[in-house]
Short mmCIF file of C-alpha atoms in Angstrom, two decimals:
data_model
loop_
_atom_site.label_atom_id
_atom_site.label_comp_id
_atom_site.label_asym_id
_atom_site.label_seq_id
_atom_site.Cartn_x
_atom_site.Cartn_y
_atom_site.Cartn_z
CA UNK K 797 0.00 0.00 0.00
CA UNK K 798 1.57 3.33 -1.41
CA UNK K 799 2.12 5.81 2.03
CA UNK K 800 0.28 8.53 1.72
CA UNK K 801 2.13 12.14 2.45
CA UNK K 802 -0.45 14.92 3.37
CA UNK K 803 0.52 18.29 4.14
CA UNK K 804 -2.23 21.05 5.31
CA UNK K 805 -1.56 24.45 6.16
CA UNK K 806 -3.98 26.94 7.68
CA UNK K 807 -3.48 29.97 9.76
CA UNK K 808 -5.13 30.53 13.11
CA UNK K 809 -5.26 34.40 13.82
CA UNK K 810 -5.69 35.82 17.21
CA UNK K 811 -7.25 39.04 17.96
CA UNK K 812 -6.67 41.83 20.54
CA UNK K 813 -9.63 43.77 22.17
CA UNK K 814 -9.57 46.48 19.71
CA UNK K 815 -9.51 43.65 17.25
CA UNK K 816 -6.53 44.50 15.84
CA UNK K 817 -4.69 41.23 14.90
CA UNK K 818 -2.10 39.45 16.71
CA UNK K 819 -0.03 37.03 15.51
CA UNK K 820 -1.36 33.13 14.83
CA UNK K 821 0.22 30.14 14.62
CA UNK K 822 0.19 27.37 11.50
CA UNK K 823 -1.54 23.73 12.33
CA UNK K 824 0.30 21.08 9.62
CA UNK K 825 -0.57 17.29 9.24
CA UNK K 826 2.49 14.60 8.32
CA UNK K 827 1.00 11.33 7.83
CA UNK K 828 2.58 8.24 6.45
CA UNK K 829 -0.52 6.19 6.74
CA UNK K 830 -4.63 6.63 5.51
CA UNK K 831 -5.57 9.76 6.60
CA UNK K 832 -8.38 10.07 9.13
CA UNK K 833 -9.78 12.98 10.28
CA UNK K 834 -7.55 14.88 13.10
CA UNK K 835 -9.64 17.03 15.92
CA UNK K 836 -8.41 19.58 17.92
CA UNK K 837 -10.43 20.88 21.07
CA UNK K 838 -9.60 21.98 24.56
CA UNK K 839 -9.17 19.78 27.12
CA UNK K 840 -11.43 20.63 29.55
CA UNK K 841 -14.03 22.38 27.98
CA UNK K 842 -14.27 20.42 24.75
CA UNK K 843 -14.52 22.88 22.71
CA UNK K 844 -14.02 22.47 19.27
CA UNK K 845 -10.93 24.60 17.72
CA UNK K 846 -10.09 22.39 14.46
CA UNK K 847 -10.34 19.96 12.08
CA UNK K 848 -7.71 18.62 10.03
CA UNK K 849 -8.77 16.40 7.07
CA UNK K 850 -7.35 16.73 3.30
CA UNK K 851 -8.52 19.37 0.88
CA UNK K 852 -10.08 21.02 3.82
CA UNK K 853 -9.43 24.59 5.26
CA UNK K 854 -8.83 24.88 9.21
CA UNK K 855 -11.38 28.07 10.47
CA UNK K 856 -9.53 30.73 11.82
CA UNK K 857 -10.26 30.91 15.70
CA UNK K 858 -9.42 33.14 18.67
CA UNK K 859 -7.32 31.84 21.67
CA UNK K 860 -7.38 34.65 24.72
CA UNK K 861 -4.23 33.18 26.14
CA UNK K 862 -2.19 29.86 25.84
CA UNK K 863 -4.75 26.87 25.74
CA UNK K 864 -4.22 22.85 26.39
CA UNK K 865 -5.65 21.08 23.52
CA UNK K 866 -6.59 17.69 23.08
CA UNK K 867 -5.23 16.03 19.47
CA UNK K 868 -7.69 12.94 18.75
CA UNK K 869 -8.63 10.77 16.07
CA UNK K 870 -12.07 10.11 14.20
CA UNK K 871 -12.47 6.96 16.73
CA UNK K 872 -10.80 8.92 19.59
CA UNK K 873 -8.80 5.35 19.68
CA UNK K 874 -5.83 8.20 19.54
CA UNK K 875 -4.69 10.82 21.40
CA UNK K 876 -1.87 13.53 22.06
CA UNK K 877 -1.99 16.69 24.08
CA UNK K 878 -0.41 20.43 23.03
CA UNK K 879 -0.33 23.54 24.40
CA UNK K 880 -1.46 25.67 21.60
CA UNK K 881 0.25 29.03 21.54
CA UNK K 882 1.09 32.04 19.73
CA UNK K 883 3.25 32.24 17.70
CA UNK K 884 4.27 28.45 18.66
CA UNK K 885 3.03 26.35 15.19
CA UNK K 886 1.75 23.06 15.78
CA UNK K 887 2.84 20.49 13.46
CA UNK K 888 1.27 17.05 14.06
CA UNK K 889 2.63 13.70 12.71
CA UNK K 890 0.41 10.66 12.28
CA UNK K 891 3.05 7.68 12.94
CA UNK K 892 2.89 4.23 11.33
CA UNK K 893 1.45 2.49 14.47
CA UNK K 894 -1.35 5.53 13.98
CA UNK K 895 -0.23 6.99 16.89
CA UNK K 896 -0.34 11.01 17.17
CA UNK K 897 2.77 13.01 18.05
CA UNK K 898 3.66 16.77 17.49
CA UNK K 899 7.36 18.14 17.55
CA UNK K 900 7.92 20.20 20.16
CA UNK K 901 9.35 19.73 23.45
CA UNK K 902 6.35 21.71 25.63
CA UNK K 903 4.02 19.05 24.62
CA UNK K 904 6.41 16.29 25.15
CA UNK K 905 6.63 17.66 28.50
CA UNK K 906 2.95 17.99 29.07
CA UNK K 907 2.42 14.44 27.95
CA UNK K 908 5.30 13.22 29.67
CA UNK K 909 3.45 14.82 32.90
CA UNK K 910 -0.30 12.52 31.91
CA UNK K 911 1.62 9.29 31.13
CA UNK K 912 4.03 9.28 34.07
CA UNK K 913 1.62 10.03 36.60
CA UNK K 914 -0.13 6.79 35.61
CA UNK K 915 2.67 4.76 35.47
CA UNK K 916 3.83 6.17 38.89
CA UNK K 917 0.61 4.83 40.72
CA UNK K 918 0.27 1.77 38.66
CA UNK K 919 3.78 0.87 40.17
CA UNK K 920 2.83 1.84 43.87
CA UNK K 921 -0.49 0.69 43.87
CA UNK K 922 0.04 -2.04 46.69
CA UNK K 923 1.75 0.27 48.90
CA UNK K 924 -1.37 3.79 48.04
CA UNK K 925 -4.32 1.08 48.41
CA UNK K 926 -3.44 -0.62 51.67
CA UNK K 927 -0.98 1.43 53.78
CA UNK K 928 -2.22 2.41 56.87
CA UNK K 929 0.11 5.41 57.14
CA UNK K 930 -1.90 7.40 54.66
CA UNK K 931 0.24 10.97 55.94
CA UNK K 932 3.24 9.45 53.83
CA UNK K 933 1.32 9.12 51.14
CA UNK K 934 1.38 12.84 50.07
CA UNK K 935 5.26 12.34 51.24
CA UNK K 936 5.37 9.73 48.06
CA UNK K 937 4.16 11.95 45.28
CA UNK K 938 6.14 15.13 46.35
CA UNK K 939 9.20 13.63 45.75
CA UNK K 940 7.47 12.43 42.56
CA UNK K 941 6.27 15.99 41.87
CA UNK K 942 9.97 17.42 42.42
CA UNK K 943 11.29 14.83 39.89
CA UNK K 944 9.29 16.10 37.29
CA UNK K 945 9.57 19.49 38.05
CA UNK K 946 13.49 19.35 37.85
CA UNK K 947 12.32 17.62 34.42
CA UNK K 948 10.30 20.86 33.31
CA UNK K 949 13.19 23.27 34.61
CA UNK K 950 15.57 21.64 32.20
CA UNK K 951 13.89 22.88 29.22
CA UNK K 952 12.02 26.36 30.47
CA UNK K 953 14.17 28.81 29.13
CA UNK K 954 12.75 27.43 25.24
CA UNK K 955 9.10 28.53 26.39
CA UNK K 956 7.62 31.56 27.35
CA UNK K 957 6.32 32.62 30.99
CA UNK K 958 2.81 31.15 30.11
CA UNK K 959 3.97 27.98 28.63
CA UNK K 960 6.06 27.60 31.88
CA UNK K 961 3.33 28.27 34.14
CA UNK K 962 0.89 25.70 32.51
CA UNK K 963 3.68 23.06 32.59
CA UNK K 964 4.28 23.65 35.98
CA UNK K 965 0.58 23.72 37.34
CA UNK K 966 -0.11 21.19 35.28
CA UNK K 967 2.52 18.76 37.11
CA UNK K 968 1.14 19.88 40.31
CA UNK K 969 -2.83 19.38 39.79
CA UNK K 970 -2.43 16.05 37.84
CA UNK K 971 -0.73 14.76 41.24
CA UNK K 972 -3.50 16.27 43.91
CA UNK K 973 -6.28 15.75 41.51
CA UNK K 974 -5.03 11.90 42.32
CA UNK K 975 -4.77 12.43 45.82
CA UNK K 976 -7.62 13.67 46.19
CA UNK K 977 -9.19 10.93 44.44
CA UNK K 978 -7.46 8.46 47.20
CA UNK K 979 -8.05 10.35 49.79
CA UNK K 980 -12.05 11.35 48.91
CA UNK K 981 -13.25 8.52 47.16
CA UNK K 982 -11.27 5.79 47.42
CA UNK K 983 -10.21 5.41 51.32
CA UNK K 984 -12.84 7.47 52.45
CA UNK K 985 -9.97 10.29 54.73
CA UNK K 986 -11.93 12.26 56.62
CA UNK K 987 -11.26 16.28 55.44
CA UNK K 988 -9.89 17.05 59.38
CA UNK K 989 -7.29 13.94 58.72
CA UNK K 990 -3.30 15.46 57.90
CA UNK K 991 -3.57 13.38 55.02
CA UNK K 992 -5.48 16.35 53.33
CA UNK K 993 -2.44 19.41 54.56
CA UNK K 994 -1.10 19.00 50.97
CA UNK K 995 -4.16 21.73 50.30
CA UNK K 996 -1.84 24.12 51.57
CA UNK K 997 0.73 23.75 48.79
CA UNK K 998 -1.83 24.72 45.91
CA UNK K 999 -1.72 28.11 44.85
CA UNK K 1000 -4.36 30.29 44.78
CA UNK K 1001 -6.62 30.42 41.89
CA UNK K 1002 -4.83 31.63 38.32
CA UNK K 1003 -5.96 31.56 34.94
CA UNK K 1004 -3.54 27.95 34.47
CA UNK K 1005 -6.36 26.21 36.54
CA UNK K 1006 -8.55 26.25 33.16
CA UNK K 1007 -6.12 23.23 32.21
CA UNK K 1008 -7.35 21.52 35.51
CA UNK K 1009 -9.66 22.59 37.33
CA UNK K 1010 -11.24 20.12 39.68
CA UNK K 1011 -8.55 20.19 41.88
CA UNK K 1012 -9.83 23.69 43.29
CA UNK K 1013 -13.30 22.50 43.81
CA UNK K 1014 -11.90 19.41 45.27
CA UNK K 1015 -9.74 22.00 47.60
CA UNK K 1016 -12.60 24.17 48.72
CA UNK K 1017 -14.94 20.99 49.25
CA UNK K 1018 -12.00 19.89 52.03
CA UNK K 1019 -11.86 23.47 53.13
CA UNK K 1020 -15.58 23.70 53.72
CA UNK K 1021 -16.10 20.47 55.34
CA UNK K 1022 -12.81 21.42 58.12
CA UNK K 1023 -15.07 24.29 58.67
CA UNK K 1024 -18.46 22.58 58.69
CA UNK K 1025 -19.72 18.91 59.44
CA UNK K 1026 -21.63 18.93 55.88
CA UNK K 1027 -22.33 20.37 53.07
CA UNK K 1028 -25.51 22.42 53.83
CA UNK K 1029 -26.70 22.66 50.33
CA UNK K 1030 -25.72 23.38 46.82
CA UNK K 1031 -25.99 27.10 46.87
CA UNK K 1032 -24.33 27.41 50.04
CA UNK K 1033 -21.12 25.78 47.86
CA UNK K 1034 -21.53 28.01 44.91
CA UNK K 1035 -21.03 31.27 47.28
CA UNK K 1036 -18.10 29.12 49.38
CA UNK K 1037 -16.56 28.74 45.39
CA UNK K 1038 -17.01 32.42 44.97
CA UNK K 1039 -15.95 33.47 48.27
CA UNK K 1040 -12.35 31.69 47.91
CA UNK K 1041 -11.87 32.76 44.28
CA UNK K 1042 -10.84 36.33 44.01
CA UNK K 1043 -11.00 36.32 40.18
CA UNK K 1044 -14.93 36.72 38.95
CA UNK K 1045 -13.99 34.99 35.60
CA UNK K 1046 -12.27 32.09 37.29
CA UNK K 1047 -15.14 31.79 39.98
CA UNK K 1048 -17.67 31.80 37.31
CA UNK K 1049 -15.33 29.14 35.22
CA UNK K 1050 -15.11 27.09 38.41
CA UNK K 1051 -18.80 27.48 39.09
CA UNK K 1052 -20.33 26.36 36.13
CA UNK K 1053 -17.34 22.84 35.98
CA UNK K 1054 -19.14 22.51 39.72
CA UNK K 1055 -22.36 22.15 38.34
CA UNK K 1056 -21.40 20.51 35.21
CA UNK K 1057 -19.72 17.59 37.15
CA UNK K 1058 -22.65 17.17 39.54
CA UNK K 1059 -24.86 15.96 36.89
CA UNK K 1060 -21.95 13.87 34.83
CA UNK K 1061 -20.14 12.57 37.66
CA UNK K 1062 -22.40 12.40 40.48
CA UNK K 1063 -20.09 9.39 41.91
CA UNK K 1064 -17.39 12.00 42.46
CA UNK K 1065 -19.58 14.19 44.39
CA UNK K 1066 -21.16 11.99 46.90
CA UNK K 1067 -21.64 14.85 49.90
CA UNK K 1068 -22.88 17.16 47.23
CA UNK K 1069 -25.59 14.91 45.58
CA UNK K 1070 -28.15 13.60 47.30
CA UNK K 1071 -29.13 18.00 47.62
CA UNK K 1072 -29.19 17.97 43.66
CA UNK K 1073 -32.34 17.55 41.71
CA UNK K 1074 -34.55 18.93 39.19
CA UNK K 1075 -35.72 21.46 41.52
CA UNK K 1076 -32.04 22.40 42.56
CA UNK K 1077 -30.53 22.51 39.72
CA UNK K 1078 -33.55 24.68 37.81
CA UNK K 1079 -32.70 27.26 40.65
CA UNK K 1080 -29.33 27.11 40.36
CA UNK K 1081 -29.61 27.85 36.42
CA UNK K 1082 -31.59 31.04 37.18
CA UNK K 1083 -28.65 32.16 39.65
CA UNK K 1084 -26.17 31.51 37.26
CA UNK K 1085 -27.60 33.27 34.11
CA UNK K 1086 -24.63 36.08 34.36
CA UNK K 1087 -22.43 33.38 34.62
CA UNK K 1088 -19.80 33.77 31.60
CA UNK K 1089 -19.17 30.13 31.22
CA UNK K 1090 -23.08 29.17 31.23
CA UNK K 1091 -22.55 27.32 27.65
CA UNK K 1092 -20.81 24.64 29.61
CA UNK K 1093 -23.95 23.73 31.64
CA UNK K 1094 -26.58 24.11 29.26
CA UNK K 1095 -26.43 20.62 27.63
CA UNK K 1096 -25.88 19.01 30.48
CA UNK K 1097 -28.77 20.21 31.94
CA UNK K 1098 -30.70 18.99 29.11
CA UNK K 1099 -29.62 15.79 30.10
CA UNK K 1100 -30.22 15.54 33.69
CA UNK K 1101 -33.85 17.22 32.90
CA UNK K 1102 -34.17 14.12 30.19
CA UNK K 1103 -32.69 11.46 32.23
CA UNK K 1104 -34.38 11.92 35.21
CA UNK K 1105 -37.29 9.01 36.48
CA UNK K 1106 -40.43 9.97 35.41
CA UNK K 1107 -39.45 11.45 32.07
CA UNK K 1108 -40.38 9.80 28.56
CA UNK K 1109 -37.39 7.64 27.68
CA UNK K 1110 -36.10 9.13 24.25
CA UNK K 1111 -36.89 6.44 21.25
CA UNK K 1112 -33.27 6.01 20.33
CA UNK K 1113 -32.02 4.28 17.28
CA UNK K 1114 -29.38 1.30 16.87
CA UNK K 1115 -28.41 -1.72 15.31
CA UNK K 1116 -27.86 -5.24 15.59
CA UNK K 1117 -25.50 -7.65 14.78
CA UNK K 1118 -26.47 -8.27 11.25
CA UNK K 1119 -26.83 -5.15 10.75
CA UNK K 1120 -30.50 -4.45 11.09
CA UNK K 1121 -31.84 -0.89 12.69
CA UNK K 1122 -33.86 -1.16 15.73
CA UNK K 1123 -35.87 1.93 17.27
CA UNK K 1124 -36.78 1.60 20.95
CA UNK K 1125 -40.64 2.70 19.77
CA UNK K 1126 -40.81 -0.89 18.69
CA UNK K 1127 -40.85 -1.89 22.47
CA UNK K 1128 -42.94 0.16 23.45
CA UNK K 1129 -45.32 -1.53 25.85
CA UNK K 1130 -42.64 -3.32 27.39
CA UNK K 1131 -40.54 -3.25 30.59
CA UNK K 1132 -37.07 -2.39 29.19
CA UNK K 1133 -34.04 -2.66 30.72
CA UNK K 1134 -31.07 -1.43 28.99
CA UNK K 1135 -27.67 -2.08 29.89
CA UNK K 1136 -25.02 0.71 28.16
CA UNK K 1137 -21.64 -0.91 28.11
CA UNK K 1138 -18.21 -1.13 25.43
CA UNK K 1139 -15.33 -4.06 25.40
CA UNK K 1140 -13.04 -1.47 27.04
CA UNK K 1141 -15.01 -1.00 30.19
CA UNK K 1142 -14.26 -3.61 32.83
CA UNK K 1143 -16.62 -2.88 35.03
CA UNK K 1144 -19.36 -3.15 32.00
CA UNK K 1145 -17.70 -6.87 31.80
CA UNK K 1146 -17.38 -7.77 35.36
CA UNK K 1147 -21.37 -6.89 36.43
CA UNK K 1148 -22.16 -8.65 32.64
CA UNK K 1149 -22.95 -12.23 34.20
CA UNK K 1150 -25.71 -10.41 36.11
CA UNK K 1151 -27.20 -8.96 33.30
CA UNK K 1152 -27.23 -12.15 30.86
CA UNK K 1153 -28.99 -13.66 34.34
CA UNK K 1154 -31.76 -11.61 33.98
CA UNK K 1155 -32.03 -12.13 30.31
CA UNK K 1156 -31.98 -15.97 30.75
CA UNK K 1157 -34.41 -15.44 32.87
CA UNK K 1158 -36.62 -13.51 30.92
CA UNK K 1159 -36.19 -14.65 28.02
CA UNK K 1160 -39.54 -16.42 27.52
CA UNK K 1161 -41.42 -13.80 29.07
CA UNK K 1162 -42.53 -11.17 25.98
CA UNK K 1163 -43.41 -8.19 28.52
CA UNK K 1164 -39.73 -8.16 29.29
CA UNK K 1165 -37.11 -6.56 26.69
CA UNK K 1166 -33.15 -6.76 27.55
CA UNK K 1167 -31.09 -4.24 25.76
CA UNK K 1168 -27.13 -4.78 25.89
CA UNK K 1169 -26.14 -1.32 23.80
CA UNK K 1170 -22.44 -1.16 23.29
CA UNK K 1171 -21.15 2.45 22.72
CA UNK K 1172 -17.76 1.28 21.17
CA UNK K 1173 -16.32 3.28 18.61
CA UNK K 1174 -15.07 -0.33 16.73
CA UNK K 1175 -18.28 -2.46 15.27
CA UNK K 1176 -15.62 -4.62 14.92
CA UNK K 1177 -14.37 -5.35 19.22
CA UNK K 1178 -18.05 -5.35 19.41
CA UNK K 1179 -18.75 -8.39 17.24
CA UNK K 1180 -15.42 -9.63 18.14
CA UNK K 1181 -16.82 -10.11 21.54
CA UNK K 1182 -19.92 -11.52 20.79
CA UNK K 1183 -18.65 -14.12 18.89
CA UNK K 1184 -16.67 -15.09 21.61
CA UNK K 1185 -19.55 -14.61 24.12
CA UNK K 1186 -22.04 -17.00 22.28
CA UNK K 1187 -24.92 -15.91 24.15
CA UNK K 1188 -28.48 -15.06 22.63
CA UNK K 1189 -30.45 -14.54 25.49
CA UNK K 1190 -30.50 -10.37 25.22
CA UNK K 1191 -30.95 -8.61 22.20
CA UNK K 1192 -27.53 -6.85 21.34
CA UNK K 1193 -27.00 -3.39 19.57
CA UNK K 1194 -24.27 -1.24 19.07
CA UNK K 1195 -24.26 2.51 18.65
CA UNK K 1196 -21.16 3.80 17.28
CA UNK K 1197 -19.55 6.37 19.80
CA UNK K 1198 -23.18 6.29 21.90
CA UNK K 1199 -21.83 8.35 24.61
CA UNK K 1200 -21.37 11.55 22.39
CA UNK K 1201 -24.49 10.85 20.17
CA UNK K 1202 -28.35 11.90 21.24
CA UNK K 1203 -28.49 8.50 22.78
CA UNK K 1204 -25.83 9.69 25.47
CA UNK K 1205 -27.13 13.09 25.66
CA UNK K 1206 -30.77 12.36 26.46
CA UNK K 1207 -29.84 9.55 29.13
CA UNK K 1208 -26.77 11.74 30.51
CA UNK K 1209 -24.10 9.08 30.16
CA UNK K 1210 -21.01 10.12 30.73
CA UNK K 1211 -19.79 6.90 32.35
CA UNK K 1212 -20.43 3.24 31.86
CA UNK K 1213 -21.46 1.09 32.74
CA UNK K 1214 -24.79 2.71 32.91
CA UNK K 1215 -28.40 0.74 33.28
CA UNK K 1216 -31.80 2.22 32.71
CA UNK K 1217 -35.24 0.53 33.71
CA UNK K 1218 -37.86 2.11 31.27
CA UNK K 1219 -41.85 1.38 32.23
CA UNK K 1220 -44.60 -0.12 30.05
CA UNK K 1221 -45.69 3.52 29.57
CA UNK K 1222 -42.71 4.57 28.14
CA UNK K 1223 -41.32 6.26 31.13
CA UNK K 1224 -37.97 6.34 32.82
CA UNK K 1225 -38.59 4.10 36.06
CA UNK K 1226 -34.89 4.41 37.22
CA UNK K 1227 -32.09 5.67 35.15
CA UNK K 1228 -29.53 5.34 38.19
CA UNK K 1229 -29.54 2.06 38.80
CA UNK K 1230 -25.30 1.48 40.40
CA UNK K 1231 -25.62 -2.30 39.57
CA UNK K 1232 -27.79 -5.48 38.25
CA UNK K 1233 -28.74 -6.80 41.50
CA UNK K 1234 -31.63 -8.72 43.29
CA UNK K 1235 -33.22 -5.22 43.93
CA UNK K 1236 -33.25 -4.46 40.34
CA UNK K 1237 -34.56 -7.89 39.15
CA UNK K 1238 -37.67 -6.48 42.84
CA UNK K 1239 -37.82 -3.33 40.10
CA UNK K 1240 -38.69 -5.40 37.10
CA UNK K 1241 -41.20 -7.33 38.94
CA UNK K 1242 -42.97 -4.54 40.07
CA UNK K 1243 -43.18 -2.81 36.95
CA UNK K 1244 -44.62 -5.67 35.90
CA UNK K 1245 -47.31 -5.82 37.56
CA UNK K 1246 -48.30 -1.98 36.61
CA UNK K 1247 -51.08 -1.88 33.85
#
């Protein structure tokens, strides 16, 4: 197969206040392989700042200040991050193995800082998950954080201030947004424990935290809860979050990732969400109307408002292993309980023997319907491991790239596995189910018997 040698130039142009312009920076594609189409967005946000695809022009777009960008693939099966820049011109290579890689040194560095981080705590994982001695802990990663540091230093006099400054925060955050992770989530440290002092090392709030800015929230949660025995409500948060920024923008920025991660990632907000519903979050959308950074929760409130039990379950389209589309609508009637999953996701695999349980079991019984919708971005893994599965007692479907289709949206998944119990009318009976289990199957039964 003759390589294929693409080269795409387009010129990004930045603009001052008085819109006078500033100088850009050139995005060029090197690919020795089939070209597929190349996104750039930000990392955080996700906002979209190119495409890269032959014969194609790249829009012009405007960059206030140095951004971290994520560099993905159609599939999103790869990915490479950059610090776009003026005046700094990306110039991405697609490899042979189709992995991405650009050629300069502050996004070496930047990925350098991702990928080592999760080598780091796959190799200490024993010692993180079962020490008792969780102070030395912290101890562990700032030697860790130093090493890398001394890493950046080597090569900061190539990069401007800003560059520097993301590099630096961006080492810092991706080891507390892990600790506080452990600490939070994982083994449950109570905020008063010295396990949680590292908060004192993190600067205050600066424009770099747009890269990452969880850790902040994650700071101020352990700040409020030394102060207070529990979170009183939502809106007593927002107001702590505006209280310990200084910076309007950045409170507003921070604000509006709270509420965006309370309805994608309840799991990582357990104190927080058993305050948040409908009612809660419509209030907190009228507060936040002057918020600069509303876009962010707009369609993600569109989801929660969709998702949520009670609600008619959107009529979604697939299809199945031969092939054939499906549309929910022809179940309707039926208790439905769907099962969002992908071959990537172990613990999609591990609660699967549960699931194909409760398809064996109602598999003769035509008021019951057993969806197993893979959201993999290869039809391919999917059949791959259904082949290998060999079992027919659910009905399989596939949905390429589900979670970022209208599928996703309008049941808000933004993690799998995810499992949805839909009624006989047509509504959502539980869209939050945690795991198949005997009070699920107690769920079934009693829709069921509903007329």
């Amino acid at each position: 197969m003759k390589s294929k040698y693409v080269l795409l130039f387009a010129t990004l142009c930045l603009f001052h206040c008085c819109k006078e312009k500033s100088p850009g920076f050139d995005i060029s594609l090197y690919s020795k392989i089939g070209l597929d189409t190349i996104y750039i967005s930000e990392l955080i946000t996700k906002k979209p700042i190119a495409k890269v695809y032959e014969s194609k022009e790249i829009k012009t777009v405007e960059l206030d200040f140095p951004t971290v960008a994520n560099i993905y693939s159609k599939n999103n099966n790869q990915e490479y991050l950059t610090i776009l820049a003026q005046n700094k011109n990306l110039n991405i290579s697609i490899l042979p193995d189709s992995s991405l890689i650009t050629n300069n040194k502050s996004d070496s560095l930047i990925n350098y800082l991702w990928k080592s981080n999760l080598k780091f705590i796959q190799e200490n994982s024993s010692f993180l998950f079962t020490t008792q001695n969780t102070d030395s802990i912290p101890i562990l990663f700032e030697s860790f954080r130093e090493k890398r540091e001394n890493e950046i230093n080597k090569f900061k006099d190539q990069f401007s201030p800003e560059i520097t400054d993301i590099l630096y925060f961006q080492n810092d955050a991706r080891i507390y947004s892990f600790l506080f992770w452990l600490g939070r989530m994982s083994r449950g440290i109570p905020p008063n424990n010295n396990y949680f002092n590292f908060i004192e090392k993190i600067p205050k709030a600066s424009k770099t935290l747009k890269s990452l800015p969880d850790i902040y929230l994650y700071k101020y949660e352990v700040e409020y809860l030394r102060k207070n025995q529990s979170i009183e409500s939502i809106t007593d948060f927002l107001k702590f979050i505006e209280e310990k920024t200084n910076n309007k923008k950045l409170a507003d920025f921070l604000k509006a990732n709270y509420i965006k991660a309370l309805i994608e990632m309840p799991s990582y907000w357990e104190k927080h969400e058993k305050l948040f519903d409908t009612e809660v979050l419509t209030q907190t959308l009228n507060s936040e109307k002057t918020n600069i950074y509303y876009s962010l929760i707009e369609q993600p409130s569109l989801s929660f408002y969709a998702s949520q039990n009670g609600e008619k379950a959107y009529l979604f389209h697939a299809e199945d292993k031969f092939g054939n589309q499906f549309n929910l609508k022809s179940l309707m009637g039926k208790v439905i309980f769907i099962d969002t999953w992908a071959t990537w996701c172990g613990p999609c695999l591990n609660h699967r023997p549960k699931v194909l349980e409760f398809a064996e079991k109602y598999k003769n019984n035509d008021d019951v319907e057993i969806l197993l919708v893979s959201v993999d971005s290869s039809k391919d893994k999917w059949l791959s491991f259904l082949d290998k599965e060999n079992k027919e007692f659910a009905k399989n479907l596939f949905i390429e790239n589900g979670m970022r289709t209208e599928f996703g949206n309008n049941y808000n998944i933004k993690s799998i596995p995810k499992y949805i119990l839909i009624g006989k009318d047509g509504k959502i009976i539980n869209s939050n189910i945690n795991e198949p289990s005997i009070a699920v199957e107690k769920e079934i039964e009693s829709a069921l018997e509903e007329k």
